[in-house]
PDB file of C-alpha atoms in Angstrom:
ATOM      1  CA  MET A   1     -65.491  60.380 118.807  1.00 71.00           C
ATOM      2  CA  ILE A   2     -62.922  57.303 119.461  1.00 86.00           C
ATOM      3  CA  ASP A   3     -59.350  57.708 119.199  1.00 87.00           C
ATOM      4  CA  TYR A   4     -58.363  55.301 117.024  1.00 88.00           C
ATOM      5  CA  THR A   5     -54.729  55.011 118.130  1.00 90.00           C
ATOM      6  CA  THR A   6     -56.250  53.423 121.368  1.00 91.00           C
ATOM      7  CA  LEU A   7     -57.627  50.470 119.238  1.00 92.00           C
ATOM      8  CA  LYS A   8     -56.159  47.243 119.001  1.00 93.00           C
ATOM      9  CA  HIS A   9     -54.125  47.382 115.923  1.00 92.00           C
ATOM     10  CA  GLN A  10     -51.977  45.563 113.189  1.00 92.00           C
ATOM     11  CA  ALA A  11     -48.140  46.343 113.085  1.00 92.00           C
ATOM     12  CA  ASP A  12     -49.427  48.977 109.971  1.00 91.00           C
ATOM     13  CA  GLY A  13     -51.591  50.733 112.616  1.00 92.00           C
ATOM     14  CA  THR A  14     -54.670  49.850 111.116  1.00 94.00           C
ATOM     15  CA  PRO A  15     -57.495  48.861 113.628  1.00 95.00           C
ATOM     16  CA  THR A  16     -57.861  45.058 113.459  1.00 95.00           C
ATOM     17  CA  TRP A  17     -61.249  43.582 112.650  1.00 96.00           C
ATOM     18  CA  ASP A  18     -62.068  42.663 116.028  1.00 95.00           C
ATOM     19  CA  ALA A  19     -61.423  46.499 117.236  1.00 96.00           C
ATOM     20  CA  PHE A  20     -64.343  47.068 115.842  1.00 96.00           C
ATOM     21  CA  LEU A  21     -66.754  44.841 117.517  1.00 96.00           C
ATOM     22  CA  GLY A  22     -67.601  47.246 120.534  1.00 95.00           C
ATOM     23  CA  ILE A  23     -67.958  50.305 118.398  1.00 96.00           C
ATOM     24  CA  ILE A  24     -70.836  48.264 116.242  1.00 96.00           C
ATOM     25  CA  LEU A  25     -72.595  47.535 119.109  1.00 94.00           C
ATOM     26  CA  LYS A  26     -71.988  50.797 120.742  1.00 93.00           C
ATOM     27  CA  VAL A  27     -73.767  52.559 117.547  1.00 94.00           C
ATOM     28  CA  ALA A  28     -76.082  49.914 117.128  1.00 92.00           C
ATOM     29  CA  VAL A  29     -78.231  51.691 120.081  1.00 88.00           C
ATOM     30  CA  GLU A  30     -78.802  54.825 118.537  1.00 88.00           C
ATOM     31  CA  ARG A  31     -81.632  53.246 116.090  1.00 85.00           C
ATOM     32  CA  GLN A  32     -84.067  50.637 116.081  1.00 82.00           C
ATOM     33  CA  ASN A  33     -82.523  48.729 113.461  1.00 86.00           C
ATOM     34  CA  TRP A  34     -80.077  49.695 110.705  1.00 92.00           C
ATOM     35  CA  GLN A  35     -79.119  48.227 107.323  1.00 93.00           C
ATOM     36  CA  SER A  36     -75.752  46.974 107.256  1.00 92.00           C
ATOM     37  CA  SER A  37     -74.239  49.232 104.883  1.00 93.00           C
ATOM     38  CA  GLU A  38     -75.495  52.251 107.026  1.00 94.00           C
ATOM     39  CA  LEU A  39     -74.037  50.668 109.910  1.00 95.00           C
ATOM     40  CA  ILE A  40     -70.745  49.721 108.629  1.00 95.00           C
ATOM     41  CA  GLN A  41     -70.565  53.254 107.482  1.00 95.00           C
ATOM     42  CA  ARG A  42     -71.378  54.764 110.660  1.00 95.00           C
ATOM     43  CA  THR A  43     -69.330  52.492 112.872  1.00 95.00           C
ATOM     44  CA  LEU A  44     -66.347  53.868 110.523  1.00 95.00           C
ATOM     45  CA  GLU A  45     -67.016  57.231 111.606  1.00 94.00           C
ATOM     46  CA  GLU A  46     -67.599  56.502 115.267  1.00 94.00           C
ATOM     47  CA  ALA A  47     -64.132  55.169 115.019  1.00 94.00           C
ATOM     48  CA  ASN A  48     -62.541  58.506 113.518  1.00 93.00           C
ATOM     49  CA  LEU A  49     -60.066  56.977 110.917  1.00 94.00           C
ATOM     50  CA  PRO A  50     -57.986  59.128 108.721  1.00 94.00           C
ATOM     51  CA  GLN A  51     -59.097  59.323 105.289  1.00 94.00           C
ATOM     52  CA  SER A  52     -56.035  57.502 104.093  1.00 93.00           C
ATOM     53  CA  MET A  53     -57.004  54.131 105.885  1.00 94.00           C
ATOM     54  CA  LEU A  54     -60.792  54.327 105.012  1.00 94.00           C
ATOM     55  CA  GLN A  55     -59.181  54.466 101.364  1.00 93.00           C
ATOM     56  CA  MET A  56     -57.239  51.506 101.754  1.00 92.00           C
ATOM     57  CA  ARG A  57     -57.875  48.685  99.360  1.00 92.00           C
ATOM     58  CA  TYR A  58     -56.524  45.083  99.189  1.00 88.00           C
ATOM     59  CA  PRO A  59     -53.855  44.258  96.569  1.00 85.00           C
ATOM     60  CA  GLN A  60     -55.959  41.296  94.977  1.00 76.00           C
ATOM     61  CA  LYS A  61     -58.410  41.546  92.160  1.00 65.00           C
ATOM     62  CA  SER A  62     -61.563  42.252  94.275  1.00 72.00           C
ATOM     63  CA  HIS A  63     -59.825  45.467  95.318  1.00 81.00           C
ATOM     64  CA  ASP A  64     -62.289  45.885  98.408  1.00 89.00           C
ATOM     65  CA  LEU A  65     -61.908  48.486 100.919  1.00 93.00           C
ATOM     66  CA  VAL A  66     -59.784  46.894 103.707  1.00 94.00           C
ATOM     67  CA  MET A  67     -61.848  48.749 106.789  1.00 95.00           C
ATOM     68  CA  ARG A  68     -65.399  48.562 105.272  1.00 95.00           C
ATOM     69  CA  ASN A  69     -63.949  44.650 105.012  1.00 94.00           C
ATOM     70  CA  ARG A  70     -63.318  44.145 108.480  1.00 95.00           C
ATOM     71  CA  VAL A  71     -66.232  46.040 110.022  1.00 96.00           C
ATOM     72  CA  SER A  72     -68.227  43.697 107.982  1.00 94.00           C
ATOM     73  CA  PHE A  73     -66.309  40.945 109.219  1.00 95.00           C
ATOM     74  CA  ALA A  74     -66.997  41.914 112.835  1.00 96.00           C
ATOM     75  CA  LEU A  75     -70.473  42.725 111.777  1.00 95.00           C
ATOM     76  CA  SER A  76     -71.130  38.858 110.709  1.00 94.00           C
ATOM     77  CA  ASP A  77     -69.549  37.492 114.375  1.00 95.00           C
ATOM     78  CA  LEU A  78     -71.384  39.822 116.522  1.00 96.00           C
ATOM     79  CA  ALA A  79     -74.673  38.044 114.736  1.00 95.00           C
ATOM     80  CA  ILE A  80     -73.160  34.690 114.604  1.00 95.00           C
ATOM     81  CA  SER A  81     -72.824  35.664 118.802  1.00 95.00           C
ATOM     82  CA  GLY A  82     -76.057  36.781 119.357  1.00 95.00           C
ATOM     83  CA  LEU A  83     -75.171  40.351 119.738  1.00 96.00           C
ATOM     84  CA  LEU A  84     -77.303  41.352 116.979  1.00 95.00           C
ATOM     85  CA  ASP A  85     -80.317  39.768 115.202  1.00 94.00           C
ATOM     86  CA  ARG A  86     -80.859  39.697 111.345  1.00 91.00           C
ATOM     87  CA  PRO A  87     -84.649  39.667 111.104  1.00 88.00           C
ATOM     88  CA  LYS A  88     -83.770  39.706 107.569  1.00 85.00           C
ATOM     89  CA  ARG A  89     -81.333  39.772 105.228  1.00 84.00           C
ATOM     90  CA  GLY A  90     -78.742  43.249 105.005  1.00 83.00           C
ATOM     91  CA  LEU A  91     -81.197  44.301 108.032  1.00 90.00           C
ATOM     92  CA  TYR A  92     -79.529  44.208 111.862  1.00 93.00           C
ATOM     93  CA  LEU A  93     -80.539  45.069 115.832  1.00 91.00           C
ATOM     94  CA  PRO A  94     -79.165  44.607 119.019  1.00 91.00           C
ATOM     95  CA  THR A  95     -80.364  41.811 120.783  1.00 94.00           C
ATOM     96  CA  ARG A  96     -81.060  42.261 124.843  1.00 93.00           C
ATOM     97  CA  ARG A  97     -77.718  40.237 124.950  1.00 95.00           C
ATOM     98  CA  GLY A  98     -76.080  42.847 123.060  1.00 94.00           C
ATOM     99  CA  LEU A  99     -77.247  45.533 124.769  1.00 92.00           C
ATOM    100  CA  GLU A 100     -76.122  43.902 127.921  1.00 94.00           C
ATOM    101  CA  LEU A 101     -72.291  43.741 126.807  1.00 94.00           C
ATOM    102  CA  SER A 102     -72.097  46.775 125.314  1.00 93.00           C
ATOM    103  CA  LYS A 103     -73.532  48.555 128.413  1.00 93.00           C
ATOM    104  CA  GLU A 104     -70.509  46.502 130.582  1.00 94.00           C
ATOM    105  CA  TYR A 105     -67.636  46.411 127.944  1.00 94.00           C
ATOM    106  CA  GLY A 106     -68.182  49.936 126.461  1.00 93.00           C
ATOM    107  CA  ILE A 107     -66.178  49.291 123.291  1.00 93.00           C
ATOM    108  CA  ASN A 108     -63.744  46.979 125.075  1.00 94.00           C
ATOM    109  CA  ILE A 109     -65.357  44.141 123.754  1.00 95.00           C
ATOM    110  CA  THR A 110     -63.084  41.158 122.331  1.00 95.00           C
ATOM    111  CA  ARG A 111     -63.522  38.772 119.860  1.00 94.00           C
ATOM    112  CA  THR A 112     -62.752  35.995 123.098  1.00 95.00           C
ATOM    113  CA  LEU A 113     -65.535  37.385 124.735  1.00 95.00           C
ATOM    114  CA  ILE A 114     -68.130  37.037 122.151  1.00 95.00           C
ATOM    115  CA  HIS A 115     -66.540  33.797 120.939  1.00 95.00           C
ATOM    116  CA  ASN A 116     -67.831  32.155 124.510  1.00 95.00           C
ATOM    117  CA  GLU A 117     -71.380  33.149 123.709  1.00 95.00           C
ATOM    118  CA  PRO A 118     -73.651  30.029 123.723  1.00 95.00           C
ATOM    119  CA  ALA A 119     -74.985  31.171 120.285  1.00 94.00           C
ATOM    120  CA  TYR A 120     -71.400  31.374 118.750  1.00 95.00           C
ATOM    121  CA  LYS A 121     -70.695  27.794 120.584  1.00 94.00           C
ATOM    122  CA  LYS A 122     -73.583  26.534 118.915  1.00 94.00           C
ATOM    123  CA  TYR A 123     -72.721  27.673 115.555  1.00 92.00           C
ATOM    124  CA  LYS A 124     -69.236  26.265 115.851  1.00 90.00           C
ATOM    125  CA  GLN A 125     -70.461  22.702 116.541  1.00 92.00           C
ATOM    126  CA  GLU A 126     -73.007  22.800 113.729  1.00 90.00           C
ATOM    127  CA  LYS A 127     -70.379  23.344 111.554  1.00 86.00           C
ATOM    128  CA  SER A 128     -67.902  21.045 112.953  1.00 86.00           C
ATOM    129  CA  ASN A 129     -70.958  18.474 112.561  1.00 86.00           C
ATOM    130  CA  GLN A 130     -71.382  18.976 109.108  1.00 85.00           C
ATOM    131  CA  LYS A 131     -67.983  19.327 108.360  1.00 82.00           C
ATOM    132  CA  LYS A 132     -67.483  15.323 109.825  1.00 80.00           C
ATOM    133  CA  ASN A 133     -70.682  14.239 107.964  1.00 80.00           C
ATOM    134  CA  ARG A 134     -69.753  15.791 104.304  1.00 79.00           C
ATOM    135  CA  GLN A 135     -66.248  13.709 105.122  1.00 77.00           C
ATOM    136  CA  LYS A 136     -67.751  10.694 105.921  1.00 74.00           C
ATOM    137  CA  ARG A 137     -69.841  10.932 102.753  1.00 75.00           C
ATOM    138  CA  GLU A 138     -66.894  11.805 100.906  1.00 69.00           C
ATOM    139  CA  ASN A 139     -65.259   8.453 102.284  1.00 66.00           C
ATOM    140  CA  LYS A 140     -67.931   6.377 101.598  1.00 66.00           C
ATOM    141  CA  ASP A 141     -68.115   7.770  98.063  1.00 65.00           C
ATOM    142  CA  LEU A 142     -64.434   7.265  97.595  1.00 62.00           C
ATOM    143  CA  ALA A 143     -64.465   3.373  98.998  1.00 59.00           C
ATOM    144  CA  GLU A 144     -67.109   2.709  96.938  1.00 63.00           C
ATOM    145  CA  SER A 145     -65.484   3.934  94.016  1.00 68.00           C
ATOM    146  CA  GLN A 146     -62.363   2.011  94.806  1.00 61.00           C
ATOM    147  CA  VAL A 147     -64.158  -0.714  95.261  1.00 53.00           C
ATOM    148  CA  LYS A 148     -66.181  -0.850  92.123  1.00 64.00           C
ATOM    149  CA  GLU A 149     -62.984  -0.284  90.113  1.00 68.00           C
ATOM    150  CA  TRP A 150     -60.894  -2.972  91.985  1.00 52.00           C
ATOM    151  CA  PHE A 151     -63.230  -5.261  90.644  1.00 50.00           C
ATOM    152  CA  ASN A 152     -63.535  -3.713  87.535  1.00 63.00           C
ATOM    153  CA  GLN A 153     -59.503  -4.685  87.578  1.00 64.00           C
ATOM    154  CA  GLN A 154     -60.100  -7.900  88.635  1.00 58.00           C
ATOM    155  CA  ASP A 155     -62.659  -8.704  85.811  1.00 61.00           C
ATOM    156  CA  GLU A 156     -60.526  -7.178  82.782  1.00 63.00           C
ATOM    157  CA  LYS A 157     -57.316  -9.026  84.646  1.00 64.00           C
ATOM    158  CA  THR A 158     -59.499 -13.112  84.639  1.00 65.00           C
ATOM    159  CA  GLN A 159     -60.496 -12.079  81.279  1.00 63.00           C
ATOM    160  CA  ASP A 160     -57.011 -11.498  79.573  1.00 65.00           C
ATOM    161  CA  GLU A 161     -56.021 -14.411  81.398  1.00 68.00           C
ATOM    162  CA  LEU A 162     -58.731 -16.735  80.478  1.00 65.00           C
ATOM    163  CA  LEU A 163     -58.244 -15.222  76.806  1.00 65.00           C
ATOM    164  CA  ASN A 164     -54.654 -15.995  76.663  1.00 69.00           C
ATOM    165  CA  HIS A 165     -55.128 -19.642  78.004  1.00 67.00           C
ATOM    166  CA  LEU A 166     -57.994 -20.674  75.170  1.00 64.00           C
ATOM    167  CA  VAL A 167     -55.137 -18.936  72.850  1.00 66.00           C
ATOM    168  CA  LYS A 168     -52.483 -21.368  73.521  1.00 71.00           C
ATOM    169  CA  MET A 169     -54.762 -24.209  74.582  1.00 70.00           C
ATOM    170  CA  ASN A 170     -54.023 -27.357  72.246  1.00 73.00           C
ATOM    171  CA  PRO A 171     -56.818 -27.534  69.341  1.00 69.00           C
ATOM    172  CA  TYR A 172     -58.177 -31.039  70.577  1.00 68.00           C
ATOM    173  CA  LYS A 173     -58.721 -30.042  73.935  1.00 71.00           C
ATOM    174  CA  PHE A 174     -59.986 -26.182  73.015  1.00 68.00           C
ATOM    175  CA  GLU A 175     -62.583 -28.625  70.513  1.00 68.00           C
ATOM    176  CA  ASN A 176     -63.737 -30.899  73.621  1.00 70.00           C
ATOM    177  CA  LEU A 177     -64.135 -27.328  75.702  1.00 68.00           C
ATOM    178  CA  MET A 178     -66.188 -25.697  73.009  1.00 65.00           C
ATOM    179  CA  VAL A 179     -68.662 -28.546  72.709  1.00 65.00           C
ATOM    180  CA  GLN A 180     -69.186 -28.781  76.588  1.00 67.00           C
ATOM    181  CA  LEU A 181     -69.776 -25.040  76.420  1.00 64.00           C
ATOM    182  CA  LEU A 182     -71.881 -25.004  73.345  1.00 60.00           C
ATOM    183  CA  SER A 183     -73.725 -28.057  74.987  1.00 64.00           C
ATOM    184  CA  VAL A 184     -74.057 -26.216  78.353  1.00 59.00           C
ATOM    185  CA  MET A 185     -75.946 -23.194  76.341  1.00 58.00           C
ATOM    186  CA  GLY A 186     -78.519 -25.475  74.777  1.00 58.00           C
ATOM    187  CA  TYR A 187     -76.537 -25.809  70.896  1.00 55.00           C
ATOM    188  CA  LYS A 188     -77.312 -29.285  70.870  1.00 57.00           C
ATOM    189  CA  GLY A 189     -77.683 -31.782  67.640  1.00 57.00           C
ATOM    190  CA  ASP A 190     -81.061 -33.882  66.369  1.00 55.00           C
ATOM    191  CA  GLU A 191     -80.101 -36.915  69.035  1.00 57.00           C
ATOM    192  CA  GLY A 192     -78.768 -34.107  71.972  1.00 55.00           C
ATOM    193  CA  GLN A 193     -74.621 -33.920  70.897  1.00 56.00           C
ATOM    194  CA  ALA A 194     -72.841 -30.906  70.627  1.00 54.00           C
ATOM    195  CA  LEU A 195     -71.204 -30.647  67.451  1.00 54.00           C
ATOM    196  CA  VAL A 196     -68.310 -28.266  66.389  1.00 54.00           C
ATOM    197  CA  THR A 197     -66.622 -28.430  62.946  1.00 56.00           C
ATOM    198  CA  ASN A 198     -63.692 -27.480  61.712  1.00 58.00           C
ATOM    199  CA  GLN A 199     -64.855 -24.229  60.459  1.00 57.00           C
ATOM    200  CA  MET A 200     -66.075 -23.133  63.884  1.00 56.00           C
ATOM    201  CA  ILE A 201     -63.091 -23.816  65.511  1.00 57.00           C
ATOM    202  CA  MET A 202     -61.131 -21.485  63.465  1.00 60.00           C
ATOM    203  CA  GLU A 203     -63.825 -18.773  63.485  1.00 56.00           C
ATOM    204  CA  LEU A 204     -63.481 -19.275  67.160  1.00 57.00           C
ATOM    205  CA  MET A 205     -59.764 -19.083  67.158  1.00 58.00           C
ATOM    206  CA  GLU A 206     -59.555 -16.113  64.826  1.00 59.00           C
ATOM    207  CA  LEU A 207     -62.106 -14.008  67.553  1.00 55.00           C
ATOM    208  CA  LEU A 208     -60.589 -14.730  70.654  1.00 55.00           C
ATOM    209  CA  ILE A 209     -56.931 -13.758  69.010  1.00 55.00           C
ATOM    210  CA  LYS A 210     -58.906 -10.752  67.621  1.00 55.00           C
ATOM    211  CA  THR A 211     -60.230 -10.096  71.265  1.00 53.00           C
ATOM    212  CA  HIS A 212     -57.291 -10.725  73.074  1.00 51.00           C
TER     213      HIS A 212
END
């Protein structure tokens, strides 16, 4: 059994999550493979923690057991570092590298030690690349959205300016403009001349005012 008071601990005397790294590997060599719940339980037994610590729970809504949570965190980091293998969900077994470190360092395995393992560095690099790629996609989507919004704003601004100009235009100039517009659009009389009646002008003016 281990004297838990010698383990790395927090101000309240409870072992930190990385204090369980070496204990997990020490226990893992006892069997060929472990279910995660069994390995966590066996690690806590080996740490020889008092019942008061084993029963500590987080004050948050989940109320998870503190010590089990810390062992679980250490378990995950050992797997990421390649010191434990996970052939399938919830199943763990020690790797050759894990056995080597356990034999060399015993329970004195630190987070710095496992985080310097190639497997862990590779994992962190992949996570960093994923984050950068996600940020690039988000920035691109944001940029495209901003450009589209800008053009929409310019369209609305141009429409407002045009309508405002037409509403204030001299009626005779407006009539001439409508003749040219209808002519371009193909609305022409029998002799190829576009005609605009007073009634059409009044209706167009009312429409422009209402739209504006």
